[in-house]
C-alpha atoms as one frame of an Amber mdcrd trajectory, in Angstrom:
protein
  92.481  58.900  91.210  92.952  60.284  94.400  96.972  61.031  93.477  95.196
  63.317  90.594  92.684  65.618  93.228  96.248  65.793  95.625  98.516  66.426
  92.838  95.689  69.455  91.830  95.040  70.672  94.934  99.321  70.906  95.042
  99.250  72.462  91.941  96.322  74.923  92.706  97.805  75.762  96.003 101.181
  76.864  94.824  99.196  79.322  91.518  98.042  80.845  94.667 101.016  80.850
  97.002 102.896  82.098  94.258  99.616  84.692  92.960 100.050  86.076  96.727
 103.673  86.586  96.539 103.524  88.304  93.222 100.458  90.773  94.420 102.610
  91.445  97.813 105.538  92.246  95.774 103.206  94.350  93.217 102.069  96.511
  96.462 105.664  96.827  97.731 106.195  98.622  94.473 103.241 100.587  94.729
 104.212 101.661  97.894 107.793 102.677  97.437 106.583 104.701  94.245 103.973
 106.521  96.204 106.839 106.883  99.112 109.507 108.495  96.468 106.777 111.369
  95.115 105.998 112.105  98.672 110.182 112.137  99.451 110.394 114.353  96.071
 107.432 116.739  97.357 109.052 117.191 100.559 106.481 115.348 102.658 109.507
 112.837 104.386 106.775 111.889 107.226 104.137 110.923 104.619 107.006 109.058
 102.674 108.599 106.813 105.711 105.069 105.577 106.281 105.059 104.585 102.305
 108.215 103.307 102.643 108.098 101.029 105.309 104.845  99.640 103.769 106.924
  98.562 101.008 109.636  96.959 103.184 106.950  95.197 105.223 105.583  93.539
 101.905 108.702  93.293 100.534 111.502  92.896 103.465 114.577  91.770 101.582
 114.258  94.500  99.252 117.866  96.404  99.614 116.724  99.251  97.128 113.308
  99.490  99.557 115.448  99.360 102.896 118.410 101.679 101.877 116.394 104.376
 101.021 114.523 104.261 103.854 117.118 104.466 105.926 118.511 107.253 103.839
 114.894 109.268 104.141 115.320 108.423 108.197 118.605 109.833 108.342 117.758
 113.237 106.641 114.062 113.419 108.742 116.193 112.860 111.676 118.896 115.430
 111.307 116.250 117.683 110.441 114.541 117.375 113.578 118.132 117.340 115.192
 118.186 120.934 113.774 115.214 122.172 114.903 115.922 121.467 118.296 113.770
 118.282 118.537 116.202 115.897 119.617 113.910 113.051 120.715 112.255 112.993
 117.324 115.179 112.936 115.930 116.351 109.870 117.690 112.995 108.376 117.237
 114.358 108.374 113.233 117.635 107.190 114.080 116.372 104.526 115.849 114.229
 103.088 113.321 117.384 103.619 110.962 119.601 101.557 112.856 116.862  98.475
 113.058 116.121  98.107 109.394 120.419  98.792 109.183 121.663  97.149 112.362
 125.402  96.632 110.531 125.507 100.288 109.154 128.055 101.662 110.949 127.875
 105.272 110.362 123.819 104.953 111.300 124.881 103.377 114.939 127.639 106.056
 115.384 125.069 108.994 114.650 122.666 107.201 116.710 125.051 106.419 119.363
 125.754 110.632 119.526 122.463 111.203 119.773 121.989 108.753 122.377 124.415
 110.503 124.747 122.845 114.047 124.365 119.795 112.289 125.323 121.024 110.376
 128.371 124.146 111.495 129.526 126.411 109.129 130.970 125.463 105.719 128.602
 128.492 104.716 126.312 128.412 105.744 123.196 131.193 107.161 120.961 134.477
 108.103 123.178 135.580 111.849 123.032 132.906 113.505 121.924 131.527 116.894
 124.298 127.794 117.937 123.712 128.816 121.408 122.055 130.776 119.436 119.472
 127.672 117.368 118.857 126.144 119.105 115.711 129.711 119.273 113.763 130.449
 115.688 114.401 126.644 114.521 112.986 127.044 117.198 110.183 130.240 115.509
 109.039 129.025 111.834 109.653 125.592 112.931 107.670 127.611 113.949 104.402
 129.370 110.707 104.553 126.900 108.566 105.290 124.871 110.225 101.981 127.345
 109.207 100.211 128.014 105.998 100.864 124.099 105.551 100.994 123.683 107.107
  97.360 125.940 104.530  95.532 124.326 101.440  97.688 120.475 103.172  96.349
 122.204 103.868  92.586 123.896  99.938  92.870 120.064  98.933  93.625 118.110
 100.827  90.703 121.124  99.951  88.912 120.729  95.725  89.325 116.916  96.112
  89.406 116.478  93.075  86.506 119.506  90.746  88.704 117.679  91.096  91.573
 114.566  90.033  90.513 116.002  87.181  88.734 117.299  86.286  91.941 114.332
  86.218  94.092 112.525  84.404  90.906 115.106  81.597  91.591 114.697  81.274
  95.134 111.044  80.937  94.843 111.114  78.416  91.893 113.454  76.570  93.929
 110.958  76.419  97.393 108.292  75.686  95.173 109.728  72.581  93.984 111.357
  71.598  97.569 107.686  71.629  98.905 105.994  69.777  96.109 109.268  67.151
  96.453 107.888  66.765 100.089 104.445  66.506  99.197 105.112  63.756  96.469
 107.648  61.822  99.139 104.189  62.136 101.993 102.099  60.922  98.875 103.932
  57.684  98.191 103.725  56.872 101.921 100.478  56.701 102.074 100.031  54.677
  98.889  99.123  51.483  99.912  95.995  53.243 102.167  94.436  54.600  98.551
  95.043  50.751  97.311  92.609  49.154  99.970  90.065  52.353  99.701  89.819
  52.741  95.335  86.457  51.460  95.267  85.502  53.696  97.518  87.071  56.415
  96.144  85.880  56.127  92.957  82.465  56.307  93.656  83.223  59.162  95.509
  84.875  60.713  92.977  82.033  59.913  90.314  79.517  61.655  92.717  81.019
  64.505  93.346  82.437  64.745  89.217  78.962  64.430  88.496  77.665  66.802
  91.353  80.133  69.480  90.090  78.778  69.230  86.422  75.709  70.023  87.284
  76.838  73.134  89.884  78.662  74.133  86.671  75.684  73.756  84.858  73.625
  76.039  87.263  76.078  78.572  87.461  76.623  79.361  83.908  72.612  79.563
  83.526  72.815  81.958  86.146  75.622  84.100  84.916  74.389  83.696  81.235
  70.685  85.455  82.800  72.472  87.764  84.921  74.873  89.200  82.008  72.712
  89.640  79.431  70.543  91.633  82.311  73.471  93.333  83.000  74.306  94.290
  79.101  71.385  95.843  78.531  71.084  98.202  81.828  74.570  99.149  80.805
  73.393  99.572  77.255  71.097 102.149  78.785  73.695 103.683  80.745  76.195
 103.786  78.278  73.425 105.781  76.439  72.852 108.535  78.607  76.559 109.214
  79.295  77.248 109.171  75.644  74.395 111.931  75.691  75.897 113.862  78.651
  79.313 113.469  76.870  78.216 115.204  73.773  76.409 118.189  75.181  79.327
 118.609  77.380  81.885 118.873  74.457  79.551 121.221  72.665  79.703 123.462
  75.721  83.293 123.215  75.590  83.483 123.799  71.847  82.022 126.784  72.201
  83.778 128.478  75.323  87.650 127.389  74.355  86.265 129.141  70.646  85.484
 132.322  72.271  88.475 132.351  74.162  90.679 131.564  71.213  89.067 134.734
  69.795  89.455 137.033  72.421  92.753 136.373  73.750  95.566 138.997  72.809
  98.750 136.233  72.845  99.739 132.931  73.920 100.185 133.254  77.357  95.898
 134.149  77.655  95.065 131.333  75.995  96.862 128.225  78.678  96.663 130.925
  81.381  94.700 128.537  84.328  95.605 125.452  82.696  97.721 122.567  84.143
 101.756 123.512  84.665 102.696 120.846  82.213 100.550 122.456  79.748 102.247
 126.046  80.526 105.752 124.394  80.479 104.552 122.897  77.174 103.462 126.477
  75.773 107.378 128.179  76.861 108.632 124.827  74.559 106.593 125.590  71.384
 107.605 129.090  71.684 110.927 128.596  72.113 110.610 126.202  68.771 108.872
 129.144  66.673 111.519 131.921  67.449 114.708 129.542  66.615 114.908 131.839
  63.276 112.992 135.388  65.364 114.926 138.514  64.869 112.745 140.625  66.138
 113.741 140.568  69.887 110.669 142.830  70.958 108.031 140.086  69.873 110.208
 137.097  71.563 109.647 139.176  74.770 106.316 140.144  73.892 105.472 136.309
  74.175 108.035 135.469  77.013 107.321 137.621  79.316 103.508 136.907  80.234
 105.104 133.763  81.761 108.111 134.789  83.956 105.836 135.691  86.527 104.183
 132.375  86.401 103.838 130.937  89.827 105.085 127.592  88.736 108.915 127.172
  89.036 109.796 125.084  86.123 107.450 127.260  83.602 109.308 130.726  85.119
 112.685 128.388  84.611 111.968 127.468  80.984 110.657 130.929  80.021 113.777
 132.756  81.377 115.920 130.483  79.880 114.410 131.028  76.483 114.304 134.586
  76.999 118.069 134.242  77.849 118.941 134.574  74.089 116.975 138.145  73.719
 117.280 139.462  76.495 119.692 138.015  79.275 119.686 140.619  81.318 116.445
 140.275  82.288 116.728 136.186  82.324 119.823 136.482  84.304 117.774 138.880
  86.602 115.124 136.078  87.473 117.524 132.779  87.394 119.149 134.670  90.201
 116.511 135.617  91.966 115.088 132.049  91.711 118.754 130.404  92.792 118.264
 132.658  96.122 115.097 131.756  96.946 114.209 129.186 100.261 112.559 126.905
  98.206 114.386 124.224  97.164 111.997 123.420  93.861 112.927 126.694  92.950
 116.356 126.975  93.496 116.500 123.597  91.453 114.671 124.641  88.352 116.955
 127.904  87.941 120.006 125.314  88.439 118.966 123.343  85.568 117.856 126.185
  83.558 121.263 127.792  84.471 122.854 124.550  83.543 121.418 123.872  80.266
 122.671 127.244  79.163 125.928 126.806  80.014 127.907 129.521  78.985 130.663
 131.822  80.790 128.052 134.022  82.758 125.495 131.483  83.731 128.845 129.527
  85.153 129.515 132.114  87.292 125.870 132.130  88.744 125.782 128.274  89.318
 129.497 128.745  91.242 128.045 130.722  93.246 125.128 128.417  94.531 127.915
 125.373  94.545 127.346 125.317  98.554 123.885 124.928  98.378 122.909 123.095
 101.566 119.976 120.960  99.877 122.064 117.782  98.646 120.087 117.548  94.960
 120.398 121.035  94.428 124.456 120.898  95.329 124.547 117.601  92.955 123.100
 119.178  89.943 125.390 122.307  90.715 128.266 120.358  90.490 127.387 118.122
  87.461 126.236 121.347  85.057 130.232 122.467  85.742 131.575 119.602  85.574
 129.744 119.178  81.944 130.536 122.939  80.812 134.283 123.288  81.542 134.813
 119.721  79.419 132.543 120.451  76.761 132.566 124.126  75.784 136.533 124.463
  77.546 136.980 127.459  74.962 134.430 130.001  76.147 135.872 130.305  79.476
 138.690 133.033  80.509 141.655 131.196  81.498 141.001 132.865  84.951 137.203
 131.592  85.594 138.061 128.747  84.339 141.070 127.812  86.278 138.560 128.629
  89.403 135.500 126.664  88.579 138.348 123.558  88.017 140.022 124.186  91.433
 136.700 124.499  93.556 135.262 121.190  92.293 138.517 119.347  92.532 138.083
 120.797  96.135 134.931 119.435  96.917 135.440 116.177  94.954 138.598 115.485
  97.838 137.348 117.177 100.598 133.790 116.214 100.401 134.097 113.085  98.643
 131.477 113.804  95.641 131.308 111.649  92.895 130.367 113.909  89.900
């Protein structure tokens, strides 16, 4: 008898070993997510925090620790650019302890460390006024070789997990092995004790009966309590609810009525639901000839404040009027903001054609690393898919420059 309550309590405490490993994974994810929309908004400082959450839950995580190193890297050169040097080894520090082997981490580290305090060794023929070339170059490498280990990681996502599946299943059955082995050990003690043990057991089997007893009276009492204030609550929201959509009914009917075009009526509304607008629009006027009502309807929305709506909206204009589309891609491609230079890149890029080619060339040294990749990939695409719409001359130049870049920089397009 006493075998059974060990071999439960074994089986109960590994549901909950293994329920607490799968809820600290679960939070690791959590975390990373949140950490990669902060990365993608800009907010690196908000996203290391995130991240290393999610490599403290979950530390043998590759995809978790290589992009926090890579987020540490770029925070760090940053501040390494702005003149704030000890920050900036503050970020290469942390780098180099979740990455002790990465090599081009301790070598960026190690020139940081000598700017800091002269005189410690650290890389061999290096002067201080050389120091921002040498960590430029070693940055572009190391992002790089840090992209394919974070693209190997998404990319092995279900292995990985199959992997750490296995290695659990497998210390899960080493312990209960050594639990069983302890149990047999001590089986000649539970022969001399089963009488009392099975009293004991037959008190406290009927003792919990009865405690199950009382608590299902109690929880039967206290939901049907519960049902009916909820009833009631349910009730008044359902009320609330109703009047609400009434009001609602009747304002979005008057606006509908008033407004003079498209634009009016999602003006205020969420981005998605602007971007949304530019899409249906662009569906309608797939057979417009009349170019003056296509900008009519376009128009309202290039001076949306939203990058990817302005994107979308010059890009359908493009076919109208691409004077004035080119006019705003390239204003957008110039701008400091790197959400904005992005969206005219893929707006630019989904157009592809001879003078939008030209546009994207020129942004092709774009120092934001995302904005440079998509750059590269839209050519890359045009020049083997629509080879034929190119003068031999432009094309012949957008071929040389990324062959260029691919062996001088080392991209992988």
């Amino acid at each position: 008898m006493k075998k059974r309550i060990n071999l439960g309590a074994i089986v109960g405490l590994l549901i909950s070993l293994s329920t607490l490993g799968y809820a600290a994974s679960d939070s690791a994810e959590k975390y990373f997510e949140s950490g990669l929309q902060k990365y993608i908004k800009g907010d690196a400082v908000a996203s290391i925090k995130e991240l290393e959450d999610a490599v403290r839950y979950d530390k043998g995580n590759a995809k978790y620790k290589n992009f926090l190193v890579k987020v540490l890297v770029e925070k760090g050169s940053e501040f390494y650019l702005q003149k704030k040097t000890k920050e900036a080894f503050s970020c290469f520090e942390k780098a180099r302890q979740y990455d002790p082997d990465n090599k081009k981490v301790n070598d960026m580290y190690s020139v940081l460390k000598k700017e800091l305090f002269p005189g410690t060794n650290t890389i061999e023929n290096i002067s201080p006024k050389e120091n921002t070339e040498v960590l430029s170059k070693m940055l572009a490498e190391f992002q790089k070789t840090q992209q394919q280990l974070i693209d190997k990681s998404f990319g092995n996502k279900d292995q990985t997990l199959k992997g750490v599946l296995d290695k659990s299943s497998e210390e899960r059955q080493q312990f209960l092995n050594y639990l069983m082995k302890r149990d047999d050990d001590i089986k000649n003690v539970i022969k001399d004790s089963q009488n009392v043990v099975t009293r004991n057991f037959n008190s406290a089997i009927i003792m919990f009966i009865l405690g199950i007893i009382a608590v299902t009276a109690g929880l039967v009492y206290f939901s049907f309590k519960l049902s009916a204030k909820r009833e009631a609550s349910f009730l008044q929201h359902q009320e609330k609810i109703l009047l609400s959509m009434v009001k609602n009914t009747e304002v979005n009917t008057n606006k509908m009525l008033s407004a003079s075009s498209p634009f009016e009526l999602i003006e205020g509304s969420h981005p998605k639901n602007r971007v949304k607008g530019v899409e249906i629009i662009e569906a309608e006027l797939v057979d417009e000839v009349d170019y003056e009502v296509a900008q009519r309807l376009l128009v309202p929305f290039l001076e949306d404040k939203d990058y990817k709506v302005r994107a979308n909206a010059a890009k359908t204009l493009y076919k109208y009027n691409h004077e004035k589309a080119l006019e705003i891609l390239k204003s957008m491609g110039k701008s400091k903001e790197r959400f904005e230079r992005l969206n005219a890149v893929f707006a630019l890029g989904e157009i592809g054609d001879a003078e939008t080619s030209k546009i994207l060339l020129s942004l092709i040294e774009d120092n934001d690393y995302h904005v440079k990749r998509n750059v590269l990939k839209f050519l890359q695409r045009t020049i083997k898919t629509k080879k034929e719409i190119f003068q031999e001359e432009l094309f012949e130049k957008i071929s040389k420059k990324l062959t260029e870049i691919k062996i001088k920089e080392g991209w992988i397009i």
